[in-house]
Every structure is written in structure tokens, then in C-alpha cells.
XYZ file of C-alpha atoms in Angstrom:
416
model
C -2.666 23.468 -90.931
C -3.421 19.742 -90.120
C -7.261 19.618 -88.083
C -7.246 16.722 -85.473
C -10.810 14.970 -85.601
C -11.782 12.481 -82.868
C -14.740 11.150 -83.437
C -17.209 9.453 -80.482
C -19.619 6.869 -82.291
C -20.987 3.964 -80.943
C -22.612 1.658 -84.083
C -20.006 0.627 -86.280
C -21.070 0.867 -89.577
C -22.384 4.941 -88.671
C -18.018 5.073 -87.229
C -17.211 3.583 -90.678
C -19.695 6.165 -92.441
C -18.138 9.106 -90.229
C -14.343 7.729 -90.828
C -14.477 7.583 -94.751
C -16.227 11.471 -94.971
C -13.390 12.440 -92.689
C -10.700 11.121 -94.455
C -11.505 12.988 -97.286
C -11.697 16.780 -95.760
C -8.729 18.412 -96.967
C -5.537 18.829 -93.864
C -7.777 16.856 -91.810
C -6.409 13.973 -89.569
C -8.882 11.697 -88.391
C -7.714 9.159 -85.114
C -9.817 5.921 -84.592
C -13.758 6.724 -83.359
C -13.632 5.815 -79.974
C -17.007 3.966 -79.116
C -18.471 4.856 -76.041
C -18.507 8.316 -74.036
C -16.721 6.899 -70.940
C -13.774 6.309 -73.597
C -13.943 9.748 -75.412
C -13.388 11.313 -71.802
C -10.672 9.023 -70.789
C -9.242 9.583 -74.425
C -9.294 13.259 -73.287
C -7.877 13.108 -70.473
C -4.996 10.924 -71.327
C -4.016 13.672 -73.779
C -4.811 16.932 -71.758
C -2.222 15.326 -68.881
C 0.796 15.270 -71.636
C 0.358 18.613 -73.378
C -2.283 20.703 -74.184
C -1.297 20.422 -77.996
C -1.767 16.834 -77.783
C -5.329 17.589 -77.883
C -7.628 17.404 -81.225
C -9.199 20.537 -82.262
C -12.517 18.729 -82.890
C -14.674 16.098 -81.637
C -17.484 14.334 -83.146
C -20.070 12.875 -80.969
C -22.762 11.270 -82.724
C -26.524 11.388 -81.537
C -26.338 7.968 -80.159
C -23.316 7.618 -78.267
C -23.891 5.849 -74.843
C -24.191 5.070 -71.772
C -23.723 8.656 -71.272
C -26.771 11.109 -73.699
C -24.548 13.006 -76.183
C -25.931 16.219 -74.991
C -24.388 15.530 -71.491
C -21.525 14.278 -73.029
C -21.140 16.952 -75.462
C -21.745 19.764 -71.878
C -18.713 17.909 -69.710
C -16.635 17.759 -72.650
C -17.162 21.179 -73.315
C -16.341 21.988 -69.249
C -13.698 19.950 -68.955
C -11.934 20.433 -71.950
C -12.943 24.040 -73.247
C -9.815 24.342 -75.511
C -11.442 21.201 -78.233
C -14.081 22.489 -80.825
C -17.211 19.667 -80.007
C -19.615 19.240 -82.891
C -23.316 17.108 -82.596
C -23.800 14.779 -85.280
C -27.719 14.308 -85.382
C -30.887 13.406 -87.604
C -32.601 16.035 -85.403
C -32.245 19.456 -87.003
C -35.032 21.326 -84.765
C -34.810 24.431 -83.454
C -35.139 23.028 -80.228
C -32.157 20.869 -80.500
C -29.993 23.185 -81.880
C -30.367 25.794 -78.853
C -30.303 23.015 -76.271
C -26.713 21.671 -78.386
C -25.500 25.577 -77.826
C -26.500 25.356 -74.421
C -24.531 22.476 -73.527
C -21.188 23.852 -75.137
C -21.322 22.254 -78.772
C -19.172 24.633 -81.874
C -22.007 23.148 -84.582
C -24.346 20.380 -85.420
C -24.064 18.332 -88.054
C -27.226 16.807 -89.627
C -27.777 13.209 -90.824
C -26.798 11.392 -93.566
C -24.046 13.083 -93.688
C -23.240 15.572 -96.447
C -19.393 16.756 -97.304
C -19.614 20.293 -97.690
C -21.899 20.652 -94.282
C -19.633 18.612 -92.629
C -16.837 20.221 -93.837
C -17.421 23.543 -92.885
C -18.696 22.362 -89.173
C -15.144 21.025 -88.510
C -13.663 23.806 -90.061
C -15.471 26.619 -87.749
C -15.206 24.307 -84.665
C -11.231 23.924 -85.252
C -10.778 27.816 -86.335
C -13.008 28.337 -82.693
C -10.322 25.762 -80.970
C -7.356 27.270 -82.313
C -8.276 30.790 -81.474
C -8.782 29.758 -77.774
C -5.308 27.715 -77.489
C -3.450 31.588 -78.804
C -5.693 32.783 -76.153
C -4.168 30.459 -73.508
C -0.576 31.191 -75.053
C 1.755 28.915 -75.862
C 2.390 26.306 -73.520
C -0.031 26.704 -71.476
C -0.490 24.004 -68.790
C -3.275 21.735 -70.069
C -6.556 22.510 -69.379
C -8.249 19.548 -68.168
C -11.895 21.464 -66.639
C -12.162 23.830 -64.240
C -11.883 23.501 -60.509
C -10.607 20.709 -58.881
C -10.701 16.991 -58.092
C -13.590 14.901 -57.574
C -13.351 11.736 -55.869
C -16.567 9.130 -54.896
C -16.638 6.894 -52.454
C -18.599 3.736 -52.507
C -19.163 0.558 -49.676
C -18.584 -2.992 -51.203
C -21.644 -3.544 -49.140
C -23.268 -1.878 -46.308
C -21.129 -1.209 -42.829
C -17.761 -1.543 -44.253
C -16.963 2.309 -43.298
C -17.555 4.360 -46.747
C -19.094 7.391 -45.025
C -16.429 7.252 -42.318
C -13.580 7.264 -45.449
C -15.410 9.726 -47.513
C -15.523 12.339 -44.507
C -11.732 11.876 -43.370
C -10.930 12.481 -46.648
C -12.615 15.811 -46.883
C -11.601 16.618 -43.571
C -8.019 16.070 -44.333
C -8.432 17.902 -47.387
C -9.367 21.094 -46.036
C -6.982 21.140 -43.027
C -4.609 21.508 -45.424
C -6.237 24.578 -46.689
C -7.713 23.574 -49.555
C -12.147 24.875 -50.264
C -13.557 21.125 -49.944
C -17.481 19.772 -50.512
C -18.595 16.524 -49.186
C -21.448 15.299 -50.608
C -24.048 12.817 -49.819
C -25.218 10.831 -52.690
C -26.526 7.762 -50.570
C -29.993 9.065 -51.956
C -32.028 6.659 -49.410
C -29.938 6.030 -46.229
C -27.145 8.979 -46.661
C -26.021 9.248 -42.793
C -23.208 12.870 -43.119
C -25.617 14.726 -41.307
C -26.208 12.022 -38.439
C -22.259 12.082 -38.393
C -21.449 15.341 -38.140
C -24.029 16.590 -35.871
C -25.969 18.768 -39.080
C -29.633 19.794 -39.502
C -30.308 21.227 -42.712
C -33.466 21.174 -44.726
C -31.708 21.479 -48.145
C -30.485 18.744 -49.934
C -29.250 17.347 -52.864
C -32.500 16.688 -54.184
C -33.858 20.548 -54.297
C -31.363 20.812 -57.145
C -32.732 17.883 -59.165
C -34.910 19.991 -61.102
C -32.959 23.201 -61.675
C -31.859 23.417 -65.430
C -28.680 26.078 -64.854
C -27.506 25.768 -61.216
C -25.726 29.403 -60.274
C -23.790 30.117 -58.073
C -26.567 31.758 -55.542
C -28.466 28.562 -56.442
C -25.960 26.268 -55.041
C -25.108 28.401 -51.863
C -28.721 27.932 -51.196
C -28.289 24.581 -51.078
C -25.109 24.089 -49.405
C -24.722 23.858 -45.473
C -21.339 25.470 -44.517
C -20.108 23.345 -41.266
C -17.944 24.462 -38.354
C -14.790 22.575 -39.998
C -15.181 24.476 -42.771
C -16.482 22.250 -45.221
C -19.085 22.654 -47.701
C -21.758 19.990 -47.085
C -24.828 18.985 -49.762
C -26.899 16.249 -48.059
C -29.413 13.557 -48.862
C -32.763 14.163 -48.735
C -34.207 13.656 -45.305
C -37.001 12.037 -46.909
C -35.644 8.991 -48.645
C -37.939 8.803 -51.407
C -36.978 12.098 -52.713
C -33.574 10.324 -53.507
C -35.578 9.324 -56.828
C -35.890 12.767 -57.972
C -32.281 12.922 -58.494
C -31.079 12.052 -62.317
C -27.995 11.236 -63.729
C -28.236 14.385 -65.560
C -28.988 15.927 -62.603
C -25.622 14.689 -60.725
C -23.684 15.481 -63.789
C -24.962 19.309 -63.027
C -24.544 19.001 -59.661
C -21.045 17.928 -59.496
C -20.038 20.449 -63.057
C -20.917 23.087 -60.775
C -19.322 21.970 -57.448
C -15.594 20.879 -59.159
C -16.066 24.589 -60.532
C -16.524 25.977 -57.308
C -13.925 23.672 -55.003
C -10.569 21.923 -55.454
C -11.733 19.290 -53.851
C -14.977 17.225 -54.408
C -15.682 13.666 -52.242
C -19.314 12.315 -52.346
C -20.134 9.264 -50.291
C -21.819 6.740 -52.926
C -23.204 4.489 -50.189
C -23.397 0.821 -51.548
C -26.481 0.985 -53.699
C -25.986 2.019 -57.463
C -28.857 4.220 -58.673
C -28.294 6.716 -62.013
C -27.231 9.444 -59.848
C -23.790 7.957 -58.038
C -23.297 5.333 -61.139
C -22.834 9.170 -63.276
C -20.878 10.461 -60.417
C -18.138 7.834 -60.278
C -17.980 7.687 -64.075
C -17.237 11.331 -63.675
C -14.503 11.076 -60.781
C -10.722 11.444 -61.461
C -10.461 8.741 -58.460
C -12.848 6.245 -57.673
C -12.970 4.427 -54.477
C -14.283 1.208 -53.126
C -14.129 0.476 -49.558
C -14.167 -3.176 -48.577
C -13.241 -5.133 -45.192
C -11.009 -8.111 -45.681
C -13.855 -11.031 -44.756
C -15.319 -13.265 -47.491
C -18.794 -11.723 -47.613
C -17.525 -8.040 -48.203
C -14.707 -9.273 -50.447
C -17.550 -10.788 -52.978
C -19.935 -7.737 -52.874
C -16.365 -6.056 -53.913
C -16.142 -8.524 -56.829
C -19.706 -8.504 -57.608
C -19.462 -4.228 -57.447
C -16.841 -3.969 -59.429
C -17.963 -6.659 -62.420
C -21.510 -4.617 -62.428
C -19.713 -1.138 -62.821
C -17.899 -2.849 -65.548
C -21.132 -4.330 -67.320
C -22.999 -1.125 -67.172
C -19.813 0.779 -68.442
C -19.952 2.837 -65.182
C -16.072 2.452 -64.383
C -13.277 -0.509 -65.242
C -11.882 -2.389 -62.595
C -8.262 -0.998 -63.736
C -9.313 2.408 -63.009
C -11.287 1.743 -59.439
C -9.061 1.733 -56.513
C -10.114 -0.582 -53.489
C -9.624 0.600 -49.673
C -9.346 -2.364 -47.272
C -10.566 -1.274 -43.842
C -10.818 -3.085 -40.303
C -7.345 -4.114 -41.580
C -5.223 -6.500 -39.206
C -2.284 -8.375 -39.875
C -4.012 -11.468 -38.716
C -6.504 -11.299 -41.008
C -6.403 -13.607 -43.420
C -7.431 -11.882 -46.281
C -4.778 -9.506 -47.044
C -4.662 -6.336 -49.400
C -2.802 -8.295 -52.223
C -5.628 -11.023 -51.952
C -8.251 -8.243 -52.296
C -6.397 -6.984 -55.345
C -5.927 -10.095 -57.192
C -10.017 -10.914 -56.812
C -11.731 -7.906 -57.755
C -8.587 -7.114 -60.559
C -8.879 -3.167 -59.405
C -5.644 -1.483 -57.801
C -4.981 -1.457 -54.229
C -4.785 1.656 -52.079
C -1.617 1.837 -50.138
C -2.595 2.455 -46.951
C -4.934 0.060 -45.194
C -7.165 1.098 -42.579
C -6.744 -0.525 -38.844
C -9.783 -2.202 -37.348
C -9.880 0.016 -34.264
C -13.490 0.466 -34.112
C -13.042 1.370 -30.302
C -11.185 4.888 -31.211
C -14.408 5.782 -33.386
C -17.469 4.819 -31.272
C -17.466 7.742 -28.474
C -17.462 10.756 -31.419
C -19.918 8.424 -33.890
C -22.470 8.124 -31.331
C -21.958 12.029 -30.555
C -22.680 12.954 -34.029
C -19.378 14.303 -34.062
C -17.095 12.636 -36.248
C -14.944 15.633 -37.314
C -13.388 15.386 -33.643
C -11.970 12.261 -34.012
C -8.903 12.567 -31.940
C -5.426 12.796 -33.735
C -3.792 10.348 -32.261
C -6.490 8.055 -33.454
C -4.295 5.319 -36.042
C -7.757 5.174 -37.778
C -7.532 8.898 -38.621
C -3.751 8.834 -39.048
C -4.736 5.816 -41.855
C -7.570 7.769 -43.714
C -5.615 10.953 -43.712
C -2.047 9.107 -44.803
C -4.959 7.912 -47.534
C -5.594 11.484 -48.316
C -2.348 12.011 -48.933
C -1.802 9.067 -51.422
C -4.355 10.239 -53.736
C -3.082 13.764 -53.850
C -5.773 15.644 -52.035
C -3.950 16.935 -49.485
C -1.766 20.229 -50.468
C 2.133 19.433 -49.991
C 3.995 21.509 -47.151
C 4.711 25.017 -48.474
C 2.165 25.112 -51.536
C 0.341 28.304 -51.159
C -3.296 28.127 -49.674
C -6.209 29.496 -48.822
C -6.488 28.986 -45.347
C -3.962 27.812 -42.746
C -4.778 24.351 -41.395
C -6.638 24.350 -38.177
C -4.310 23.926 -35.101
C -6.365 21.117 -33.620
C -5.474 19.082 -37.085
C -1.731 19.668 -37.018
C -0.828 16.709 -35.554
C -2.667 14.430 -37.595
C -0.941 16.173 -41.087
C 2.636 16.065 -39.236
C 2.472 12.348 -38.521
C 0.635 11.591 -42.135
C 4.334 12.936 -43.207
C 6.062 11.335 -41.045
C 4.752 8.182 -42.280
C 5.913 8.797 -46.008
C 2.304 10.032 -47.350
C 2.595 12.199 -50.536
């Protein structure tokens, strides 16, 4: 039977190296090495949403892959994607390594230069391992594309252009419609959930920073449960803490919450740091939230160009909410979209400022009235990107009666 190799190496002449040993394993079909992790994982993807027999048995990631460090590459490909056989190419053959490889989800490790009867029988046991875990799963299965459910960051053009205000509507609408939602707040320095909705907690995000294997207790230790339901994971109180908090640390963080919730949102705030630029490299939907004046519109520009520099996220795959809309605005939503080259959200958030200010300064955000056209917007927006569960799909919980009329109406207007 035919073995489907992809491997993930970034220096050219090591791809060429891996490509020729590959081509010469007996029933093995190598595709193109893909050269960076943030394309192995949209690679992945790509292929787990057509058929889970689309994807390759095995994948190669080599020691120095980037911008993402192959172990943590190597651990979300192995959550996300538990039916593909990953195997660490490395020069390191420690003891060390190899246990901290197992930990992270890898089938093998595969020692440098390169030998053909080493790497030979890696591939082999990681596809055997992969094939014995798609019988397990039965023939056509739906793919598996991770467990849990859909995370989604949410990130301000600039400060004041109404991220935090998007990111909690969005988990608010979420869970109304019955599905288990965490909001969290990766503004590290200046996160303001807790001011919004009216919470004092002394846990945060950053008393997880240092925990190697967060568990289940762990991360119910950390996690304020608020009246509407949601689970909450705030920023520190103390701002400074904020640099305790990794990229590695967020890639834990949010593994172990999309395990635990269907629905993930963290508020990026407008400052990249390590933590939220892993978080929306790791989101199935990435928001930016922009208002349609000059000055926001560049920070949008500027945003977006940076994310694409650092290999964060490409503008093709960010999608840009205008709020404050009006139709006398000059800047219009197709304007926004043609500058910044990212895709446009459909709905467009009214600049009706008035409707929020009474439950902002009240700390309680959550009851925003539903009647409101700026909660109508940003749950019609919920809607768009899937987050909401359609009428009739079983659920948890029933919606909560107060939030009925805001769901009815988000139908009403044609949200999916």
C-alpha cells in the first residue's frame, strides 16, 4: 500500500536532501515539503475538510522548521490531526529529546544526516500507527480535524475601535445558543473583560504560564464561571505578569480550552506580543476590528502587513470587522477591503455608541438590551462565522429567555 509523506522543512537544500531519500522508500509517495509550520497546518487542514483519506499517513517536520518550534508544531499537529503518523527529523538524539518528542505526540525521530534504512523504518511504523487508527475510526469517518471546537481571536486595528466589545458579543451569542463557550483575555497589559462584565477573580491567564501539562482540574482552577454562563480566563491584574505568558504557553492554553469548549474567542487587544501572535496563527477565524476613519484604517493596513512579515497570519485568511459603521461615512466596507487586501465581514457594525454607554459604565456588558442594533450587528456577526448553533441542532443548554429576541431577529435578518 502507497505511504503518503508530507514533509515540513524550511532550508532548501535540507527539503532537497529529505525529497531525494523519500523518493526512494519503496510504495512511498512523497508531496512537495511545505516550508514553514503555518503552511503544514493549513496544508492539513485543507485536506482534513475534504475527506479524512485525503490525509498523508506521515509527516516530516524537520528540527528547524519555523516561526512555530517543531516540538510545538509536532504537539498541535498531533492534537489536531491525531489520525497522521508525525515523525521529528533532528541532529539531537538525547534522551531528553526523545521523551520530550513522545510527549508532544511524535510516532519516531529521525536522526541527522539522514540514513535510508532509519528513515525507512520511522515512516514505516508511523504510517502502520496511522493506518491502524483510521480502521479504528471506520471507514468514512467524518474528518478529524482536532478535538473540541472553534477558536476565533479578536484583535483592534488600534486601540478604542471596539475589539473587546466584538469579542464578548460573540461569546455571548455563542452560548445563548447553547453551545459551552470561553472568552479569553489575551490583552496581557490592558485586558479590560473583567471591568466589562462586572468580574473579580484573582486567577488569570498568567498562573498557567508555567504549568507544563495543564489538566483538566488545573484549568477549572483557573477559569471564572460567570452568571451568563460563560467560561472566562482573564489577564493578569498586574500588567507586568502579561510577560510571563509564552507562545508556548498560549499554544497550551488554548490546546486545552478548544478540547474542553466548542467555542473559543480571546480578545487580542491591539498590541502583538508572542502570546496572541501564536493564538491567531492558531485560530480557524481571525478577526480584525477596524472603524472606517483614516487613522484606524492604516493601523489595519499596517496590522495586517506585520502579521504577514512575521508569518503570524496572511491577509487572505484575516477577516476585517468595520465598526461605528454609517452610511455616511466615507470610508465604506469595500474601501476597507481593497486597502488592507483581507476579506470583509458581512455585517458591519452601527456607530450607536449611545445604546452601549449605560451597561459599559455598569460593568455590565452582557445586559446589553436586545433591541440594541449594535447587539443585533455583533450577534448577526456570530452567525456569519458559524458560531452560533442553527435552529433545531441539538444542544446543551436551551438559550436563555432574556436572549431570544436578539437570536430571532439575527434570523430574521438572513444570518447563517
Amino acid at each position: 500500500m502507497t505511504t503518503r509523506i508530507l514533509p515540513a522543512v524550511g532550508d532548501p537544500d535540507a527539503a532537497r536532501s529529505v525529497s531525494t531519500l523519500l523518493s526512494q522508500l519503496p510504495d512511498a509517495e512523497p508531496a512537495q515539503p511545505v516550508a514553514d509550520s503555518t503552511q503544514l497546518v493549513d496544508t492539513l487542514a485543507r485536506l482534513a475538510a475534504a475527506s479524512l483519506d485525503e490525509l498523508p499517513e506521515v509527516v516530516l517536520v524537520h528540527e528547524r522548521i519555523g516561526p512555530v518550534p517543531a516540538l510545538e508544531l509536532v504537539r498541535e499537529v498531533a492534537l489536531r490531526f491525531p489520525a497522521v503518523g508525525v515523525v521529528l527529523i533532528t541532529a539531537d538524539a538525547s534522551p531528553v529529546l526523545f521523551s520530550a518528542a513522545m510527549d508532544s505526540g511524535a510516532r519516531g525521530l529521525v536522526t541527522l544526516p539522514l540514513g535510508y534504512e532509519e528513515l525507512a523504518s520511522r515512516v514505516q511504523a508511523a504510517a502502520q500507527w496511522s493506518l491502524g487508527v483510521r480502521r479504528h475510526l471506520g471507514a468514512g469517518a467524518e474528518p478529524v480535524a482536532g478535538p473540541g471546537g472553534t477558536v476565533v481571536t479578536v484583535s483592534g486595528a488600534k486601540g478604542g475601535v471596539g475589539a473587546t466589545v466584538t469579542a464578548v458579543h460573540l461569546a455571548l451569542a455563542a452560548r445563548a445558543s447553547g453551545r459551552s463557550v470561553a472568552l479569553v483575555d489575551l490583552d496581557l497589559q490592558s485586558g479590560d473583560i473583567a471591568s466589562y462584565l462586572d468580574v473579580q477573580f484573582r486567577r488569570s491567564v498568567a498562573d498557567l504560564a508555567t504549568i507544563a501539562d495543564i489538566s483538566p482540574r488545573v484549568l477549572q482552577d483557573a477559569v471564572y464561571v460567570h452568571e451568563t454562563g460563560l467560561s472566562l480566563l482573564l489577564a493578569p491584574a498586574e500588567g507586568e505578569r502579561g510577560e510571563e505568558v509564552t507562545d508556548r504557553a498560549a499554544r497550551q492554553v488554548v490546546s486545552a480550552l478548544r478540547g474542553r469548549h466548542d467555542v473559543v474567542v480571546l480578545d487580542c487587544g491591539s498590541r502583538l506580543d508572542s502570546a496572541n501572535a501564536a493564538a491567531i496563527e492558531m485560530a480557524d477565524t481571525a478577526l480584525l476590528v477596524t472603524t472606517p476613519d483614516v487613522v484606524a484604517v492604516r493601523a489595519a493596513k499596517r496590522t495586517v502587513r506585520m502579521w504577514e512579515r512575521l508569518q503570524v497570519r496572511k491577509a487572505e485568511e484575516t477577516t476585517t470587522v468595520v465598526n461605528r459603521h454609517h452610511r455616511s461615512t466615507e470610508i465604506q466596507p469595500p474601501l476597507v477591503q481593497k486597502i488592507t487586501g483581507t476579506r470583509i465581514a458581512g455585517v458591519a457594525v452601527p456607530a450607536h455608541f449611545k445604546e452601549l454607554s449605560a451597561v459599559v459604565d455598569a460593568g455590565r456588558l452582557h445586559e446589553l438590551d436586545a433591541k440594541s442594533t449594535v447587539k443585533q450587528a455583533l450577534w448577526a456577526l456570530a452567525g456569519e462565522l458559524g458560531l452560533v448553533r442553527a435552529a433545531g441542532q441539538p444542544g446543551k443548554e436551551l438559550a436563555r429567555a432574556g436572549d431570544r429576541g436578539s437570536l430571532g431577529l439575527r434570523r430574521r435578518t438572513g444570518g447563517r
